[in-house]
PDB file of C-alpha atoms in Angstrom:
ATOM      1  CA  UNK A   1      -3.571  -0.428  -7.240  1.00  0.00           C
ATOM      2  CA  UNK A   2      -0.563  -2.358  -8.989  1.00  0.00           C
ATOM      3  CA  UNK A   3       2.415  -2.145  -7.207  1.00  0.00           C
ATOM      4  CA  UNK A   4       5.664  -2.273  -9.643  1.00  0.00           C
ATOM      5  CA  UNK A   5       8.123  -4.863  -9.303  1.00  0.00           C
ATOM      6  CA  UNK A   6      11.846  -5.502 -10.033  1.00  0.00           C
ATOM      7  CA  UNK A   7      11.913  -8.314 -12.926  1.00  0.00           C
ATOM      8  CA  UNK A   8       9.539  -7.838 -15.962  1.00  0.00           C
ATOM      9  CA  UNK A   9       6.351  -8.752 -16.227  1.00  0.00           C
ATOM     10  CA  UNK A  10       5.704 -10.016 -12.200  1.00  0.00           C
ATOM     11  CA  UNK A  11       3.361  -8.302 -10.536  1.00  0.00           C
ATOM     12  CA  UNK A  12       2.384  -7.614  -6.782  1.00  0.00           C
ATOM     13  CA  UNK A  13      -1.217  -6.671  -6.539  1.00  0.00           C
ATOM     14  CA  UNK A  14      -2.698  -5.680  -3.180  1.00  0.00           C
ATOM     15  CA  UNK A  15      -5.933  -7.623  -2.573  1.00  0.00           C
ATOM     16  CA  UNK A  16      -8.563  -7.347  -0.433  1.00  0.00           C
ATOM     17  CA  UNK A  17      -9.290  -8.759   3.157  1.00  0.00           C
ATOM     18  CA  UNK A  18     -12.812  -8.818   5.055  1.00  0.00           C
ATOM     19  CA  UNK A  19     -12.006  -9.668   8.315  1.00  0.00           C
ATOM     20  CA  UNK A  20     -14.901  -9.640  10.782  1.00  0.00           C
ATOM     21  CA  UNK A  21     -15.917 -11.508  14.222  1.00  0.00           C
ATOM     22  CA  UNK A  22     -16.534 -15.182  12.770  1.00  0.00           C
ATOM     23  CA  UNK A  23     -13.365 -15.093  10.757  1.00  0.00           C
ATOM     24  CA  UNK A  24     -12.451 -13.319   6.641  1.00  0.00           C
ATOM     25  CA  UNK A  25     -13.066 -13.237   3.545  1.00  0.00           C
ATOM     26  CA  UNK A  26      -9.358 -13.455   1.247  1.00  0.00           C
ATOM     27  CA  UNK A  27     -10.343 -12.095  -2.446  1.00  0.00           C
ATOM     28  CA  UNK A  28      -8.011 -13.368  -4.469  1.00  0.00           C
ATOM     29  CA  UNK A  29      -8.542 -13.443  -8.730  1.00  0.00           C
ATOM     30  CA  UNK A  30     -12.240 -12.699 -10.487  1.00  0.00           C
ATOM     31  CA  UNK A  31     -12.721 -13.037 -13.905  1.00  0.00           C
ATOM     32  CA  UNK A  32     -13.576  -9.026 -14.228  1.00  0.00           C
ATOM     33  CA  UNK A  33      -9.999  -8.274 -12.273  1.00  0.00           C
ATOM     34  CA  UNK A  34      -8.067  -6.112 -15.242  1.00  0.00           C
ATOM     35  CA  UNK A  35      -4.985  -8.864 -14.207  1.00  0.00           C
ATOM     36  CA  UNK A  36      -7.080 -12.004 -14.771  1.00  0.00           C
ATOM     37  CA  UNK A  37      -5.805 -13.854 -17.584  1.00  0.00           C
ATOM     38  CA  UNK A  38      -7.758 -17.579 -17.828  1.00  0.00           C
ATOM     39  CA  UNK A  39      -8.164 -20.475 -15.310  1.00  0.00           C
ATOM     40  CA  UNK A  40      -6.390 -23.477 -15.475  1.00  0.00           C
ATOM     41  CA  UNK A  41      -6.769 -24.868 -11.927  1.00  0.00           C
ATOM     42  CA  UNK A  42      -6.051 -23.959  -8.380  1.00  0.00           C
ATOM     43  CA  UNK A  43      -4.137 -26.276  -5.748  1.00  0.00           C
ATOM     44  CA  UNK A  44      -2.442 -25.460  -2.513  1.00  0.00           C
ATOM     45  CA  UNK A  45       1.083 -26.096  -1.199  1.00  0.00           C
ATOM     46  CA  UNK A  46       2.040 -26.561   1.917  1.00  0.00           C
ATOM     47  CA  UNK A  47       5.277 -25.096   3.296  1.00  0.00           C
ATOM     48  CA  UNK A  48       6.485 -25.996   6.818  1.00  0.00           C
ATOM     49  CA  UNK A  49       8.942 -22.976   8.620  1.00  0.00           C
ATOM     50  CA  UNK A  50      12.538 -22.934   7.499  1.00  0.00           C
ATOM     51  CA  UNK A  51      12.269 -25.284   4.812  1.00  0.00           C
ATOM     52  CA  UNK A  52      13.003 -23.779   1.181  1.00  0.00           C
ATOM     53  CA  UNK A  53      10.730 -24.573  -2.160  1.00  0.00           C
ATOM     54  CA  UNK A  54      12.927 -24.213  -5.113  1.00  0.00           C
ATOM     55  CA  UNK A  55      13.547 -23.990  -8.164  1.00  0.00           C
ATOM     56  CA  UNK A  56      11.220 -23.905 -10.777  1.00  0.00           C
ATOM     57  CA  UNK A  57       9.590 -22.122 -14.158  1.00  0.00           C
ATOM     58  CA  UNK A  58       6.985 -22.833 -16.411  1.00  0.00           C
ATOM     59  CA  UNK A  59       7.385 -22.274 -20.134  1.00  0.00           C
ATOM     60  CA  UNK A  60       3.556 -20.986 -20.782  1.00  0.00           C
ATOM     61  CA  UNK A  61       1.888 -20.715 -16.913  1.00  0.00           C
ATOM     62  CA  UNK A  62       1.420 -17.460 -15.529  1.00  0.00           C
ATOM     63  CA  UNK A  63       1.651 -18.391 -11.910  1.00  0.00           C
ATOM     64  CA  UNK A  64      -0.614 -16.265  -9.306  1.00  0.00           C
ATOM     65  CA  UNK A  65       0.452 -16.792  -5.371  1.00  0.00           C
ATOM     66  CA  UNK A  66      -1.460 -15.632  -2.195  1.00  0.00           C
ATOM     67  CA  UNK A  67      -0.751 -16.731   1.016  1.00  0.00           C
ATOM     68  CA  UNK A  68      -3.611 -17.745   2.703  1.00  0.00           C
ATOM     69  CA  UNK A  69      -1.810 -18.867   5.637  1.00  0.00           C
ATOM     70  CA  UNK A  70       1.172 -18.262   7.801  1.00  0.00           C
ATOM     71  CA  UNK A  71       4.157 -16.141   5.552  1.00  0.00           C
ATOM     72  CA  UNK A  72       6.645 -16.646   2.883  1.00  0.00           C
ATOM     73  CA  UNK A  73       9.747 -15.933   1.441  1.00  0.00           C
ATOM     74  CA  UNK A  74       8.899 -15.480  -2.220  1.00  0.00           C
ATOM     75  CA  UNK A  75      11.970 -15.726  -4.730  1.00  0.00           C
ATOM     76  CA  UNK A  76      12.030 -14.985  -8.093  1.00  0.00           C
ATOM     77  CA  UNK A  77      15.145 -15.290 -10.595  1.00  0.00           C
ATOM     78  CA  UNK A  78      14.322 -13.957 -14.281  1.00  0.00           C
ATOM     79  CA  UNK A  79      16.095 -16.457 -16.633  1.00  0.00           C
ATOM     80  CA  UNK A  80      14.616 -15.215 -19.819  1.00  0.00           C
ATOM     81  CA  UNK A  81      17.184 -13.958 -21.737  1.00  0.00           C
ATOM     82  CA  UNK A  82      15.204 -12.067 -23.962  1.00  0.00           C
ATOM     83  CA  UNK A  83      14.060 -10.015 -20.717  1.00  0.00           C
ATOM     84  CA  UNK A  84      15.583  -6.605 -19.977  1.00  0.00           C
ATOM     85  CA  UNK A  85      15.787  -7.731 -16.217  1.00  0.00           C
ATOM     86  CA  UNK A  86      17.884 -11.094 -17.409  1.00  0.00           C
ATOM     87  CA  UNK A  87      19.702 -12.121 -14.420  1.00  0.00           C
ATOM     88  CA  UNK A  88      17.829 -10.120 -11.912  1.00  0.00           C
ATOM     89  CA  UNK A  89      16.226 -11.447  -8.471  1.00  0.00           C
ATOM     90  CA  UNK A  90      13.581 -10.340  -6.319  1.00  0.00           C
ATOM     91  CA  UNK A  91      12.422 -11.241  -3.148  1.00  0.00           C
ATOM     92  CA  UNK A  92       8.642 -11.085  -2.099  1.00  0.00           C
ATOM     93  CA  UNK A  93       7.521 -11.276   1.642  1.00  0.00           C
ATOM     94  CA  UNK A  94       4.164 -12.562   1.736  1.00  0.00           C
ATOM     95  CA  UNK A  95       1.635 -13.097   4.551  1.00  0.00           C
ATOM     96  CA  UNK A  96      -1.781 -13.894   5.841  1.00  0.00           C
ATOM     97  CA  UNK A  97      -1.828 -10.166   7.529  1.00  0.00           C
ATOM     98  CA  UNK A  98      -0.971  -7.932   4.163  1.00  0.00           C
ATOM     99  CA  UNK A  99      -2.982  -9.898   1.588  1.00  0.00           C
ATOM    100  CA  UNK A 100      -1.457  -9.296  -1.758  1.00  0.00           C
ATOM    101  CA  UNK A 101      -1.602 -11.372  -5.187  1.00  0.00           C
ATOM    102  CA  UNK A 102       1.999 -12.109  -6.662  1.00  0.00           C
ATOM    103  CA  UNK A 103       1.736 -12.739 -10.596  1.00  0.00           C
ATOM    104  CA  UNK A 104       4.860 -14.830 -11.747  1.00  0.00           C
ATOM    105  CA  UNK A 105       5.081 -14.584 -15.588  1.00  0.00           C
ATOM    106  CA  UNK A 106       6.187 -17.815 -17.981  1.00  0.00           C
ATOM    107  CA  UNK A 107       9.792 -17.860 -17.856  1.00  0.00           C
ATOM    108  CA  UNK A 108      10.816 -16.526 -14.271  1.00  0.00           C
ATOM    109  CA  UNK A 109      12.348 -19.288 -12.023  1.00  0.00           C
ATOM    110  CA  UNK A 110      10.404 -18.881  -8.287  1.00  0.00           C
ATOM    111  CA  UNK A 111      10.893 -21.136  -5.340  1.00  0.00           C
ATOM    112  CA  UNK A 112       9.218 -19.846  -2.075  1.00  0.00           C
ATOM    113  CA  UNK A 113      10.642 -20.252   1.689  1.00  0.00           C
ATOM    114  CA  UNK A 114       8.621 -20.915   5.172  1.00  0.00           C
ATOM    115  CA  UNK A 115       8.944 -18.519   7.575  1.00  0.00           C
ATOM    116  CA  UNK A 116       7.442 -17.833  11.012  1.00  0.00           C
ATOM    117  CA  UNK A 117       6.768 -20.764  13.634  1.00  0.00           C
ATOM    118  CA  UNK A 118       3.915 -22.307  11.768  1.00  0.00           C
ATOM    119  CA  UNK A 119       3.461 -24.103   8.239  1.00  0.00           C
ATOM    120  CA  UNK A 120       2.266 -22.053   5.309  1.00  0.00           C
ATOM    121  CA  UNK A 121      -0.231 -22.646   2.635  1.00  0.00           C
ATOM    122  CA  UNK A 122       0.143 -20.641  -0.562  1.00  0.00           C
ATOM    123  CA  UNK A 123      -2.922 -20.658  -2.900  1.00  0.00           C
ATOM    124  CA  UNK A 124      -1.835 -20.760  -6.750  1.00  0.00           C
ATOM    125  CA  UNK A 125      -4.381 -20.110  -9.436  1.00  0.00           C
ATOM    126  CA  UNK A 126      -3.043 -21.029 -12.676  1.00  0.00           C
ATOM    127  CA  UNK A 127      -3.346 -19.989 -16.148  1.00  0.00           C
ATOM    128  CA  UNK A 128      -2.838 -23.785 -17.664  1.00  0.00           C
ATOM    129  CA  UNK A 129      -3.783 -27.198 -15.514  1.00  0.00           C
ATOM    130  CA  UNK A 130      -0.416 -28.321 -14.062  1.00  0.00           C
ATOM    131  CA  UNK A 131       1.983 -30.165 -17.447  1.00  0.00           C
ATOM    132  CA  UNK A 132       4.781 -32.257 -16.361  1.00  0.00           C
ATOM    133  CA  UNK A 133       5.885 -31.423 -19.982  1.00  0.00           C
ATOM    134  CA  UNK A 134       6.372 -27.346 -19.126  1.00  0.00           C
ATOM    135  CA  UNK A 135       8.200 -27.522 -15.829  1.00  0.00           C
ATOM    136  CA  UNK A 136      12.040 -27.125 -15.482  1.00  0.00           C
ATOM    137  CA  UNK A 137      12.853 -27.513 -12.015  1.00  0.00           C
ATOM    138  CA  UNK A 138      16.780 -26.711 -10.165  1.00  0.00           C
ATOM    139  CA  UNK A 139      17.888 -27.622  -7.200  1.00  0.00           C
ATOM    140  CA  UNK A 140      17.100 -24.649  -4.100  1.00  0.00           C
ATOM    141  CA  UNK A 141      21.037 -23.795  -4.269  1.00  0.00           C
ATOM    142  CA  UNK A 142      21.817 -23.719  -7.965  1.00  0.00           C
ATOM    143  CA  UNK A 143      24.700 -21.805  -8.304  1.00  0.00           C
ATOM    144  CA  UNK A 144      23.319 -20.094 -11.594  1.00  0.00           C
ATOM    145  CA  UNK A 145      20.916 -18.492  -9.548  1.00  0.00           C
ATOM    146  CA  UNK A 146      23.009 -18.282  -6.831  1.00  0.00           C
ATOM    147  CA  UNK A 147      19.787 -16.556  -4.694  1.00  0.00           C
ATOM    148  CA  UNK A 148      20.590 -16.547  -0.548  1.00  0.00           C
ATOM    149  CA  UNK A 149      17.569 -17.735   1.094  1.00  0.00           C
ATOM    150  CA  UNK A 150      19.095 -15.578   4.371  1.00  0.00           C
ATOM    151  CA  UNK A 151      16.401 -13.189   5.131  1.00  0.00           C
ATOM    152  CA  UNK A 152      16.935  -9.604   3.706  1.00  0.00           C
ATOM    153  CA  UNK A 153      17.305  -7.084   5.238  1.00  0.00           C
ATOM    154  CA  UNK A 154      14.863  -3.768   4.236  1.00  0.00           C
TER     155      UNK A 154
END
């Protein structure tokens, strides 16, 4: 079951977790899933605690997170001005324990923060192999955004 979001077009899907006495099992994207779009390549980042990954969008990659370690801070900025949530931020908590899939559409700026005491790795399976040529990166405290990485509250 989908659950709905605040900025158009992202998604926060609830995936499941096998978790048994020699370890689990994290499901994350199948080519049947009524979300998958196409593969473009997987890769892992690596997020130590406190320390803030931001910002960034991609002009035609659908971006889709799970944490397969340790939690994060997900933010997301929609800077598509086309959008009819232009302007609007949401914040994601994301964690090994609640396993959940967050699809970030083409367009929507989304930087991630460490949290906990132990590094992080977030899983991202891409619709397009990674294009130096469709990434527009900001700095974490662009004042366009203007996003505080304080936790929230609620």
């Amino acid at each position: 079951m989908e659950k709905q979001s605040g900025i158009s077009g992202v998604k926060i899907l609830p995936k499941r977790k096998i978790i048994d006495d020699r370890g689990a099992i994290f499901h994350m994207l199948r080519v049947d899933d009524p979300d998958f779009d196409k593969f473009g390549e997987i890769y892992f980042s690596k997020i130590h605690p406190g320390v803030v990954k931001a910002w960034h969008h991609h002009s035609r990659m659908t971006l889709n997170y799970l944490v397969v370690t340790g939690s994060i801070q997900l933010a997301l900025w929609d800077g598509r001005k086309d959008s009819p949530t232009y302007g609007k931020t949401q914040t994601i908590y994301m964690d090994e324990q609640y396993s959940q899939l967050a699809v970030v559409p083409p367009g929507v700026w989304n930087g991630f923060k460490g949290l906990g005491p132990t590094s992080s790795i977030v899983a991202n399976c891409a619709t397009h192999p990674h294009d130096p040529e469709e990434i527009t990166r900001r700095p974490w405290d662009d004042q366009e955004i203007g996003y505080n990485w304080a936790l929230k509250n609620g």
